[in-house]
PDB file of C-alpha atoms in Angstrom:
ATOM      1  CA  UNK A   8      -9.860 -11.766   9.614  1.00 44.00           C
ATOM      2  CA  UNK A   9      -6.102 -12.368   9.447  1.00 48.00           C
ATOM      3  CA  UNK A  10      -6.569 -15.481   7.302  1.00 48.00           C
ATOM      4  CA  UNK A  11      -8.846 -13.439   5.034  1.00 44.00           C
ATOM      5  CA  UNK A  12      -6.178 -10.775   4.658  1.00 48.00           C
ATOM      6  CA  UNK A  13      -3.512 -13.335   3.788  1.00 47.00           C
ATOM      7  CA  UNK A  14      -5.694 -15.191   1.303  1.00 48.00           C
ATOM      8  CA  UNK A  15      -6.884 -12.016  -0.360  1.00 47.00           C
ATOM      9  CA  UNK A  16      -3.352 -10.711  -0.719  1.00 47.00           C
ATOM     10  CA  UNK A  17      -2.338 -13.859  -2.567  1.00 48.00           C
ATOM     11  CA  UNK A  18      -5.278 -13.626  -4.954  1.00 46.00           C
ATOM     12  CA  UNK A  19      -4.699  -9.914  -5.472  1.00 48.00           C
ATOM     13  CA  UNK A  20      -1.131 -10.569  -6.574  1.00 47.00           C
ATOM     14  CA  UNK A  21      -2.358 -13.002  -9.234  1.00 47.00           C
ATOM     15  CA  UNK A  22      -4.995 -10.634 -10.596  1.00 46.00           C
ATOM     16  CA  UNK A  23      -2.797  -7.551 -10.736  1.00 47.00           C
ATOM     17  CA  UNK A  24       0.065  -9.477 -12.339  1.00 47.00           C
ATOM     18  CA  UNK A  25      -2.173 -10.774 -15.100  1.00 44.00           C
ATOM     19  CA  UNK A  26      -3.954  -7.482 -15.742  1.00 44.00           C
ATOM     20  CA  UNK A  27      -0.706  -5.523 -15.874  1.00 47.00           C
ATOM     21  CA  UNK A  28       0.711  -7.613 -18.719  1.00 46.00           C
ATOM     22  CA  UNK A  29      -1.540  -6.488 -21.585  1.00 48.00           C
ATOM     23  CA  UNK A  30      -5.087  -6.002 -22.802  1.00 86.00           C
ATOM     24  CA  UNK A  31      -5.190  -9.692 -23.613  1.00 92.00           C
ATOM     25  CA  UNK A  32      -4.861 -12.039 -20.654  1.00 89.00           C
ATOM     26  CA  UNK A  33      -4.461 -15.240 -22.679  1.00 91.00           C
ATOM     27  CA  UNK A  34      -4.711 -16.581 -26.212  1.00 92.00           C
ATOM     28  CA  UNK A  35      -5.872 -20.019 -27.297  1.00 93.00           C
ATOM     29  CA  UNK A  36      -6.593 -21.830 -30.539  1.00 93.00           C
ATOM     30  CA  UNK A  37     -10.221 -21.063 -29.820  1.00 94.00           C
ATOM     31  CA  UNK A  38      -9.693 -17.352 -29.348  1.00 92.00           C
ATOM     32  CA  UNK A  39      -8.311 -14.851 -26.844  1.00 93.00           C
ATOM     33  CA  UNK A  40      -9.355 -13.939 -23.316  1.00 92.00           C
ATOM     34  CA  UNK A  41      -9.403 -10.214 -22.677  1.00 91.00           C
ATOM     35  CA  UNK A  42      -9.047  -8.278 -19.444  1.00 90.00           C
ATOM     36  CA  UNK A  43     -12.683  -7.234 -19.574  1.00 90.00           C
ATOM     37  CA  UNK A  44     -13.830 -10.835 -20.007  1.00 90.00           C
ATOM     38  CA  UNK A  45     -11.620 -11.895 -17.147  1.00 90.00           C
ATOM     39  CA  UNK A  46     -12.873  -9.025 -14.982  1.00 90.00           C
ATOM     40  CA  UNK A  47     -16.523  -9.822 -15.722  1.00 90.00           C
ATOM     41  CA  UNK A  48     -15.913 -13.425 -14.749  1.00 92.00           C
ATOM     42  CA  UNK A  49     -13.883 -12.657 -11.612  1.00 90.00           C
ATOM     43  CA  UNK A  50     -16.301 -10.103 -10.181  1.00 90.00           C
ATOM     44  CA  UNK A  51     -19.032 -12.741 -10.060  1.00 90.00           C
ATOM     45  CA  UNK A  52     -16.966 -15.053  -7.863  1.00 92.00           C
ATOM     46  CA  UNK A  53     -16.654 -14.851  -4.067  1.00 90.00           C
ATOM     47  CA  UNK A  54     -12.855 -14.674  -4.332  1.00 90.00           C
ATOM     48  CA  UNK A  55     -13.075 -11.821  -6.834  1.00 91.00           C
ATOM     49  CA  UNK A  56     -15.414  -9.864  -4.558  1.00 91.00           C
ATOM     50  CA  UNK A  57     -13.124 -10.574  -1.629  1.00 90.00           C
ATOM     51  CA  UNK A  58     -10.189  -9.111  -3.539  1.00 90.00           C
ATOM     52  CA  UNK A  59     -12.106  -5.903  -4.243  1.00 93.00           C
ATOM     53  CA  UNK A  60     -13.180  -5.631  -0.593  1.00 92.00           C
ATOM     54  CA  UNK A  61      -9.558  -5.952   0.477  1.00 92.00           C
ATOM     55  CA  UNK A  62      -8.343  -3.444  -2.114  1.00 94.00           C
ATOM     56  CA  UNK A  63     -10.917  -0.910  -0.950  1.00 95.00           C
ATOM     57  CA  UNK A  64     -10.108  -1.512   2.706  1.00 95.00           C
ATOM     58  CA  UNK A  65      -6.364  -1.175   2.031  1.00 95.00           C
ATOM     59  CA  UNK A  66      -6.920   2.164   0.290  1.00 96.00           C
ATOM     60  CA  UNK A  67      -8.967   3.704   3.085  1.00 96.00           C
ATOM     61  CA  UNK A  68      -6.764   2.267   5.839  1.00 97.00           C
ATOM     62  CA  UNK A  69      -3.660   3.614   4.112  1.00 96.00           C
ATOM     63  CA  UNK A  70      -5.260   7.052   3.826  1.00 96.00           C
ATOM     64  CA  UNK A  71      -6.376   7.125   7.451  1.00 97.00           C
ATOM     65  CA  UNK A  72      -3.525   5.311   9.240  1.00 97.00           C
ATOM     66  CA  UNK A  73      -0.658   4.957   6.750  1.00 96.00           C
ATOM     67  CA  UNK A  74       1.594   7.351   8.663  1.00 97.00           C
ATOM     68  CA  UNK A  75       1.329   5.179  11.770  1.00 97.00           C
ATOM     69  CA  UNK A  76       2.835   2.017  10.235  1.00 97.00           C
ATOM     70  CA  UNK A  77       6.486   2.091   9.167  1.00 97.00           C
ATOM     71  CA  UNK A  78       8.250  -0.239   6.774  1.00 96.00           C
ATOM     72  CA  UNK A  79      10.539  -1.142   9.661  1.00 97.00           C
ATOM     73  CA  UNK A  80       7.563  -2.568  11.582  1.00 97.00           C
ATOM     74  CA  UNK A  81       6.517  -4.596   8.549  1.00 97.00           C
ATOM     75  CA  UNK A  82      10.039  -5.971   8.065  1.00 97.00           C
ATOM     76  CA  UNK A  83      10.390  -6.812  11.769  1.00 97.00           C
ATOM     77  CA  UNK A  84       7.202  -8.871  11.723  1.00 96.00           C
ATOM     78  CA  UNK A  85       8.136 -10.460   8.396  1.00 97.00           C
ATOM     79  CA  UNK A  86      11.557 -11.493   9.737  1.00 96.00           C
ATOM     80  CA  UNK A  87       9.956 -12.912  12.880  1.00 93.00           C
ATOM     81  CA  UNK A  88       7.759 -15.195  10.749  1.00 93.00           C
ATOM     82  CA  UNK A  89      10.766 -16.109   8.612  1.00 94.00           C
ATOM     83  CA  UNK A  90      12.744 -17.080  11.707  1.00 91.00           C
ATOM     84  CA  UNK A  91       9.820 -19.020  13.138  1.00 85.00           C
ATOM     85  CA  UNK A  92       9.386 -21.204  10.042  1.00 89.00           C
ATOM     86  CA  UNK A  93      13.090 -21.460   9.225  1.00 90.00           C
ATOM     87  CA  UNK A  94      13.936 -23.512   6.157  1.00 92.00           C
ATOM     88  CA  UNK A  95      10.245 -24.241   5.474  1.00 94.00           C
ATOM     89  CA  UNK A  96       9.313 -20.543   5.169  1.00 95.00           C
ATOM     90  CA  UNK A  97       9.400 -20.479   1.353  1.00 94.00           C
ATOM     91  CA  UNK A  98       7.235 -23.575   1.078  1.00 94.00           C
ATOM     92  CA  UNK A  99       4.732 -22.126   3.583  1.00 94.00           C
ATOM     93  CA  UNK A 100       4.433 -19.003   1.423  1.00 95.00           C
ATOM     94  CA  UNK A 101       4.027 -21.131  -1.682  1.00 94.00           C
ATOM     95  CA  UNK A 102       1.333 -23.272  -0.062  1.00 94.00           C
ATOM     96  CA  UNK A 103      -0.610 -20.083   0.666  1.00 93.00           C
ATOM     97  CA  UNK A 104      -0.134 -18.786  -2.922  1.00 91.00           C
ATOM     98  CA  UNK A 105       2.025 -15.939  -1.675  1.00 94.00           C
ATOM     99  CA  UNK A 106       5.384 -14.343  -2.348  1.00 95.00           C
ATOM    100  CA  UNK A 107       7.610 -12.359   0.012  1.00 95.00           C
ATOM    101  CA  UNK A 108       6.184  -9.157  -1.451  1.00 95.00           C
ATOM    102  CA  UNK A 109       2.507 -10.129  -1.131  1.00 94.00           C
ATOM    103  CA  UNK A 110       3.091 -11.446   2.392  1.00 96.00           C
ATOM    104  CA  UNK A 111       4.639  -8.127   3.427  1.00 96.00           C
ATOM    105  CA  UNK A 112       1.617  -6.403   1.917  1.00 95.00           C
ATOM    106  CA  UNK A 113      -0.713  -8.547   4.031  1.00 94.00           C
ATOM    107  CA  UNK A 114       1.363  -7.810   7.147  1.00 96.00           C
ATOM    108  CA  UNK A 115       1.031  -4.090   6.451  1.00 97.00           C
ATOM    109  CA  UNK A 116      -2.726  -4.494   5.949  1.00 96.00           C
ATOM    110  CA  UNK A 117      -2.965  -6.218   9.318  1.00 96.00           C
ATOM    111  CA  UNK A 118      -0.901  -3.543  11.075  1.00 97.00           C
ATOM    112  CA  UNK A 119      -3.047  -0.813   9.530  1.00 97.00           C
ATOM    113  CA  UNK A 120      -6.170  -2.602  10.715  1.00 97.00           C
ATOM    114  CA  UNK A 121      -4.671  -2.798  14.205  1.00 97.00           C
ATOM    115  CA  UNK A 122      -4.152   0.968  14.180  1.00 97.00           C
ATOM    116  CA  UNK A 123      -7.800   1.366  13.192  1.00 97.00           C
ATOM    117  CA  UNK A 124      -8.852  -0.831  16.111  1.00 97.00           C
ATOM    118  CA  UNK A 125      -6.732   1.275  18.483  1.00 96.00           C
ATOM    119  CA  UNK A 126      -8.305   4.472  17.184  1.00 96.00           C
ATOM    120  CA  UNK A 127     -11.895   3.244  17.266  1.00 94.00           C
ATOM    121  CA  UNK A 128     -12.006   1.171  20.449  1.00 89.00           C
ATOM    122  CA  UNK A 129     -12.249   3.084  23.722  1.00 92.00           C
ATOM    123  CA  UNK A 130     -10.759   0.892  26.446  1.00 95.00           C
ATOM    124  CA  UNK A 131     -12.631   1.256  29.722  1.00 96.00           C
ATOM    125  CA  UNK A 132     -11.403   0.885  33.288  1.00 96.00           C
ATOM    126  CA  UNK A 133     -13.598  -2.195  33.587  1.00 96.00           C
ATOM    127  CA  UNK A 134     -11.774  -3.814  30.661  1.00 96.00           C
ATOM    128  CA  UNK A 135      -8.403  -3.013  32.234  1.00 97.00           C
ATOM    129  CA  UNK A 136      -9.454  -4.589  35.533  1.00 97.00           C
ATOM    130  CA  UNK A 137     -10.657  -7.721  33.738  1.00 96.00           C
ATOM    131  CA  UNK A 138      -7.401  -8.008  31.781  1.00 97.00           C
ATOM    132  CA  UNK A 139      -5.392  -7.449  34.961  1.00 97.00           C
ATOM    133  CA  UNK A 140      -6.892 -10.584  36.517  1.00 96.00           C
ATOM    134  CA  UNK A 141      -5.261 -12.764  33.858  1.00 94.00           C
ATOM    135  CA  UNK A 142      -2.132 -10.631  33.434  1.00 96.00           C
ATOM    136  CA  UNK A 143       1.249 -12.205  34.142  1.00 96.00           C
ATOM    137  CA  UNK A 144       4.611 -10.498  33.496  1.00 95.00           C
ATOM    138  CA  UNK A 145       7.140 -12.230  31.254  1.00 95.00           C
ATOM    139  CA  UNK A 146       8.409 -15.306  33.064  1.00 97.00           C
ATOM    140  CA  UNK A 147      11.382 -17.537  32.275  1.00 97.00           C
ATOM    141  CA  UNK A 148      11.370 -21.234  33.155  1.00 97.00           C
ATOM    142  CA  UNK A 149      13.220 -24.417  32.335  1.00 97.00           C
ATOM    143  CA  UNK A 150      11.499 -27.758  31.941  1.00 98.00           C
ATOM    144  CA  UNK A 151      12.217 -31.443  31.642  1.00 97.00           C
ATOM    145  CA  UNK A 152       9.794 -33.341  29.398  1.00 98.00           C
ATOM    146  CA  UNK A 153       9.418 -37.125  29.614  1.00 97.00           C
ATOM    147  CA  UNK A 154       6.901 -39.652  28.329  1.00 97.00           C
ATOM    148  CA  UNK A 155       6.085 -41.471  31.577  1.00 97.00           C
ATOM    149  CA  UNK A 156       4.796 -40.170  34.899  1.00 97.00           C
ATOM    150  CA  UNK A 157       7.027 -42.606  36.766  1.00 97.00           C
ATOM    151  CA  UNK A 158      10.110 -41.162  35.042  1.00 97.00           C
ATOM    152  CA  UNK A 159       9.045 -37.647  36.001  1.00 97.00           C
ATOM    153  CA  UNK A 160       8.553 -38.723  39.617  1.00 97.00           C
ATOM    154  CA  UNK A 161      12.009 -40.316  39.617  1.00 96.00           C
ATOM    155  CA  UNK A 162      13.550 -37.048  38.387  1.00 96.00           C
ATOM    156  CA  UNK A 163      11.681 -35.040  41.043  1.00 96.00           C
ATOM    157  CA  UNK A 164      13.071 -37.383  43.711  1.00 95.00           C
ATOM    158  CA  UNK A 165      16.598 -36.659  42.450  1.00 94.00           C
ATOM    159  CA  UNK A 166      15.885 -32.922  42.454  1.00 95.00           C
ATOM    160  CA  UNK A 167      14.595 -33.107  46.032  1.00 93.00           C
ATOM    161  CA  UNK A 168      17.845 -34.709  47.150  1.00 90.00           C
ATOM    162  CA  UNK A 169      19.924 -31.726  46.009  1.00 82.00           C
ATOM    163  CA  UNK A 170      17.339 -28.894  46.250  1.00 77.00           C
ATOM    164  CA  UNK A 171      17.045 -28.699  42.475  1.00 70.00           C
ATOM    165  CA  UNK A 172      20.684 -27.777  41.873  1.00 82.00           C
ATOM    166  CA  UNK A 173      21.182 -30.378  39.151  1.00 91.00           C
ATOM    167  CA  UNK A 174      18.092 -29.414  37.131  1.00 95.00           C
ATOM    168  CA  UNK A 175      20.163 -28.462  34.073  1.00 95.00           C
ATOM    169  CA  UNK A 176      22.113 -31.723  34.062  1.00 95.00           C
ATOM    170  CA  UNK A 177      18.932 -33.771  34.519  1.00 96.00           C
ATOM    171  CA  UNK A 178      17.310 -31.929  31.612  1.00 96.00           C
ATOM    172  CA  UNK A 179      20.229 -32.830  29.361  1.00 96.00           C
ATOM    173  CA  UNK A 180      20.058 -36.444  30.499  1.00 95.00           C
ATOM    174  CA  UNK A 181      16.311 -37.115  30.484  1.00 96.00           C
ATOM    175  CA  UNK A 182      14.351 -34.491  28.548  1.00 97.00           C
ATOM    176  CA  UNK A 183      12.745 -35.514  25.257  1.00 97.00           C
ATOM    177  CA  UNK A 184      12.444 -31.875  24.170  1.00 96.00           C
ATOM    178  CA  UNK A 185      15.340 -31.743  21.715  1.00 93.00           C
ATOM    179  CA  UNK A 186      15.022 -27.978  21.234  1.00 91.00           C
ATOM    180  CA  UNK A 187      15.725 -27.163  24.902  1.00 95.00           C
ATOM    181  CA  UNK A 188      17.457 -30.121  26.565  1.00 94.00           C
ATOM    182  CA  UNK A 189      20.976 -28.973  25.666  1.00 94.00           C
ATOM    183  CA  UNK A 190      20.146 -25.551  27.147  1.00 95.00           C
ATOM    184  CA  UNK A 191      19.223 -27.117  30.464  1.00 95.00           C
ATOM    185  CA  UNK A 192      15.565 -27.108  29.478  1.00 96.00           C
ATOM    186  CA  UNK A 193      15.364 -23.309  29.328  1.00 97.00           C
ATOM    187  CA  UNK A 194      12.445 -21.813  27.378  1.00 96.00           C
ATOM    188  CA  UNK A 195      12.047 -18.312  25.958  1.00 94.00           C
ATOM    189  CA  UNK A 196      10.292 -15.864  28.292  1.00 96.00           C
ATOM    190  CA  UNK A 197       6.481 -15.831  28.031  1.00 96.00           C
ATOM    191  CA  UNK A 198       3.505 -14.056  29.559  1.00 95.00           C
ATOM    192  CA  UNK A 199      -0.227 -14.732  29.858  1.00 95.00           C
ATOM    193  CA  UNK A 200      -0.829 -14.008  26.165  1.00 93.00           C
ATOM    194  CA  UNK A 201       1.476 -16.760  24.883  1.00 93.00           C
ATOM    195  CA  UNK A 202      -0.520 -19.171  22.717  1.00 89.00           C
ATOM    196  CA  UNK A 203       2.268 -21.635  21.929  1.00 89.00           C
ATOM    197  CA  UNK A 204       2.361 -23.200  25.390  1.00 94.00           C
ATOM    198  CA  UNK A 205      -0.232 -25.513  26.920  1.00 94.00           C
ATOM    199  CA  UNK A 206      -2.534 -23.680  29.361  1.00 94.00           C
ATOM    200  CA  UNK A 207      -1.848 -26.285  32.057  1.00 97.00           C
ATOM    201  CA  UNK A 208       1.878 -25.732  31.637  1.00 97.00           C
ATOM    202  CA  UNK A 209       1.494 -21.940  31.912  1.00 97.00           C
ATOM    203  CA  UNK A 210      -0.711 -22.202  35.002  1.00 96.00           C
ATOM    204  CA  UNK A 211       1.847 -24.381  36.775  1.00 97.00           C
ATOM    205  CA  UNK A 212       4.724 -22.092  35.735  1.00 97.00           C
ATOM    206  CA  UNK A 213       2.988 -18.930  36.945  1.00 97.00           C
ATOM    207  CA  UNK A 214       2.258 -20.573  40.309  1.00 96.00           C
ATOM    208  CA  UNK A 215       5.967 -21.051  41.044  1.00 96.00           C
ATOM    209  CA  UNK A 216       8.141 -18.617  42.951  1.00 95.00           C
ATOM    210  CA  UNK A 217      11.571 -17.850  41.514  1.00 95.00           C
ATOM    211  CA  UNK A 218      13.892 -20.825  42.065  1.00 94.00           C
ATOM    212  CA  UNK A 219      11.074 -23.274  42.812  1.00 95.00           C
ATOM    213  CA  UNK A 220      10.247 -26.354  40.754  1.00 96.00           C
ATOM    214  CA  UNK A 221       7.069 -28.406  40.475  1.00 97.00           C
ATOM    215  CA  UNK A 222       6.927 -31.151  43.106  1.00 96.00           C
ATOM    216  CA  UNK A 223       4.503 -33.254  41.060  1.00 97.00           C
ATOM    217  CA  UNK A 224       4.576 -33.974  37.308  1.00 97.00           C
ATOM    218  CA  UNK A 225       2.630 -31.547  35.093  1.00 98.00           C
ATOM    219  CA  UNK A 226       0.710 -33.458  32.434  1.00 97.00           C
ATOM    220  CA  UNK A 227       0.067 -31.959  28.983  1.00 97.00           C
ATOM    221  CA  UNK A 228      -0.594 -33.445  25.545  1.00 95.00           C
ATOM    222  CA  UNK A 229       3.194 -33.625  25.069  1.00 95.00           C
ATOM    223  CA  UNK A 230       3.879 -35.789  28.120  1.00 97.00           C
ATOM    224  CA  UNK A 231       4.948 -35.053  31.701  1.00 98.00           C
ATOM    225  CA  UNK A 232       6.885 -31.932  32.658  1.00 98.00           C
ATOM    226  CA  UNK A 233       8.971 -30.857  35.600  1.00 98.00           C
ATOM    227  CA  UNK A 234       9.121 -27.060  35.549  1.00 98.00           C
ATOM    228  CA  UNK A 235      11.601 -24.798  37.314  1.00 97.00           C
ATOM    229  CA  UNK A 236      11.157 -21.030  37.619  1.00 97.00           C
ATOM    230  CA  UNK A 237      14.305 -19.135  36.615  1.00 96.00           C
ATOM    231  CA  UNK A 238      13.043 -15.558  36.535  1.00 97.00           C
ATOM    232  CA  UNK A 239       9.654 -14.660  38.024  1.00 96.00           C
ATOM    233  CA  UNK A 240       9.060 -10.888  38.207  1.00 94.00           C
ATOM    234  CA  UNK A 241       6.490  -9.644  40.705  1.00 92.00           C
ATOM    235  CA  UNK A 242       3.136  -8.706  39.187  1.00 92.00           C
ATOM    236  CA  UNK A 243       3.193  -5.288  40.843  1.00 92.00           C
ATOM    237  CA  UNK A 244       0.348  -2.770  40.617  1.00 95.00           C
ATOM    238  CA  UNK A 245      -2.148  -2.484  37.784  1.00 96.00           C
ATOM    239  CA  UNK A 246      -1.328   1.191  37.299  1.00 95.00           C
ATOM    240  CA  UNK A 247       2.257   0.250  36.419  1.00 94.00           C
ATOM    241  CA  UNK A 248       1.118  -1.952  33.521  1.00 95.00           C
ATOM    242  CA  UNK A 249      -1.639   0.091  31.855  1.00 95.00           C
ATOM    243  CA  UNK A 250       0.156   0.233  28.494  1.00 94.00           C
ATOM    244  CA  UNK A 251       0.754  -3.546  28.456  1.00 94.00           C
ATOM    245  CA  UNK A 252      -2.860  -4.233  29.410  1.00 96.00           C
ATOM    246  CA  UNK A 253      -4.145  -1.995  26.619  1.00 96.00           C
ATOM    247  CA  UNK A 254      -1.883  -3.779  24.122  1.00 95.00           C
ATOM    248  CA  UNK A 255      -3.211  -7.158  25.251  1.00 96.00           C
ATOM    249  CA  UNK A 256      -6.816  -5.959  24.929  1.00 96.00           C
ATOM    250  CA  UNK A 257      -6.166  -4.665  21.397  1.00 96.00           C
ATOM    251  CA  UNK A 258      -4.513  -7.971  20.458  1.00 94.00           C
ATOM    252  CA  UNK A 259      -7.619  -9.797  21.715  1.00 94.00           C
ATOM    253  CA  UNK A 260      -9.794  -7.426  19.665  1.00 95.00           C
ATOM    254  CA  UNK A 261      -7.819  -8.364  16.562  1.00 95.00           C
ATOM    255  CA  UNK A 262      -9.139 -11.903  16.984  1.00 92.00           C
ATOM    256  CA  UNK A 263     -12.719 -10.808  17.680  1.00 94.00           C
ATOM    257  CA  UNK A 264     -14.790 -10.826  14.478  1.00 92.00           C
ATOM    258  CA  UNK A 265     -17.522  -8.662  16.022  1.00 92.00           C
ATOM    259  CA  UNK A 266     -15.053  -5.931  16.958  1.00 94.00           C
ATOM    260  CA  UNK A 267     -13.357  -6.077  13.563  1.00 94.00           C
ATOM    261  CA  UNK A 268     -16.694  -5.908  11.737  1.00 92.00           C
ATOM    262  CA  UNK A 269     -17.578  -2.752  13.660  1.00 93.00           C
ATOM    263  CA  UNK A 270     -14.181  -1.109  13.134  1.00 95.00           C
ATOM    264  CA  UNK A 271     -14.055  -1.907   9.405  1.00 95.00           C
ATOM    265  CA  UNK A 272     -17.554  -0.466   9.014  1.00 93.00           C
ATOM    266  CA  UNK A 273     -16.445   2.803  10.636  1.00 94.00           C
ATOM    267  CA  UNK A 274     -13.301   2.970   8.503  1.00 95.00           C
ATOM    268  CA  UNK A 275     -15.213   2.368   5.258  1.00 94.00           C
ATOM    269  CA  UNK A 276     -17.893   4.908   6.140  1.00 92.00           C
ATOM    270  CA  UNK A 277     -15.228   7.528   6.835  1.00 94.00           C
ATOM    271  CA  UNK A 278     -13.510   6.590   3.551  1.00 93.00           C
ATOM    272  CA  UNK A 279     -16.467   7.806   1.414  1.00 92.00           C
ATOM    273  CA  UNK A 280     -16.350   4.696  -0.786  1.00 92.00           C
ATOM    274  CA  UNK A 281     -18.348   4.845  -4.003  1.00 91.00           C
ATOM    275  CA  UNK A 282     -18.763   1.666  -6.095  1.00 91.00           C
ATOM    276  CA  UNK A 283     -19.033   2.533  -9.810  1.00 92.00           C
ATOM    277  CA  UNK A 284     -19.823  -0.955 -11.110  1.00 90.00           C
ATOM    278  CA  UNK A 285     -23.548  -1.650 -10.654  1.00 91.00           C
ATOM    279  CA  UNK A 286     -22.908  -5.379 -10.373  1.00 90.00           C
ATOM    280  CA  UNK A 287     -20.747  -4.718  -7.302  1.00 91.00           C
ATOM    281  CA  UNK A 288     -22.671  -1.837  -5.731  1.00 89.00           C
ATOM    282  CA  UNK A 289     -23.719  -3.942  -2.708  1.00 90.00           C
ATOM    283  CA  UNK A 290     -20.287  -5.462  -2.078  1.00 90.00           C
ATOM    284  CA  UNK A 291     -19.812  -3.525   1.193  1.00 91.00           C
ATOM    285  CA  UNK A 292     -23.432  -3.712   2.342  1.00 86.00           C
ATOM    286  CA  UNK A 293     -22.662  -6.087   5.213  1.00 82.00           C
ATOM    287  CA  UNK A 294     -20.241  -3.557   6.691  1.00 83.00           C
ATOM    288  CA  UNK A 295     -22.090  -0.347   5.925  1.00 77.00           C
ATOM    289  CA  UNK A 296     -25.483  -1.674   7.052  1.00 71.00           C
ATOM    290  CA  UNK A 297     -23.975  -2.869  10.344  1.00 54.00           C
ATOM    291  CA  UNK A 298     -22.483   0.611  10.783  1.00 52.00           C
ATOM    292  CA  UNK A 299     -25.881   2.222  10.218  1.00 49.00           C
ATOM    293  CA  UNK A 300     -27.670  -0.124  12.595  1.00 49.00           C
ATOM    294  CA  UNK A 301     -25.074   0.307  15.339  1.00 50.00           C
ATOM    295  CA  UNK A 302     -25.182   4.102  15.071  1.00 49.00           C
ATOM    296  CA  UNK A 303     -28.982   4.107  15.261  1.00 46.00           C
ATOM    297  CA  UNK A 304     -29.051   2.018  18.442  1.00 47.00           C
TER     298      UNK A 304
END
């Protein structure tokens, strides 16, 4: 769904830019191309229909949940992406046929959809209990990454001799992770929802008590790690983390096509959408029919 939003936003920018220029989209030695000709051609394509679907969804989402998404939230998420991609951010936008403006529009669309999911999904106690089983509070670790198991074992032997006190120095000396080695191998804090780290790495990190380090090398696709726990908060009671658990469940829902299909159907039905072009009258049938079938069950 997120990829669809991003792609549609890029196409939408192109269409609206062209149509806003004049009645004539283009002229050639063989004649001109008018907006109506362009529209008739575009509406028959899958990308053209996708653009209209997104435009309709944006309108009804904005009406129903617009007051729940601030420009500050949009900018915060935009800046986070910009920081993540660094100097390659502009080229990433370009590769996806997007500009800063259209990307912010897609971010807002996604945040509005998230508000719709929150409003339409009733989280049960059973769901909270299930999420609690995998829940881990934000943990901070340092690691030393090397290519060979024997090198990792050698480092662990050195750590054992001084109870891990020289972990930072050993990271600077041996680690092949250039982004962390000069910081003593320290990584940004992460919890169970982090998708950037290898699952094997996370499992080993969460198993450590604060101050402990792995006594055997942890193998991932990147090589062999020695991991040391720097800050390991206690998990506590489920009742203390209800808000976090609900957020994690909603985030999972945002990646569940079945949930999104159901929510979008409800939003569109509430939006009283009426398609005036007979050629496009069935454009929302997949959503509205699923809404009807689910309500009749």
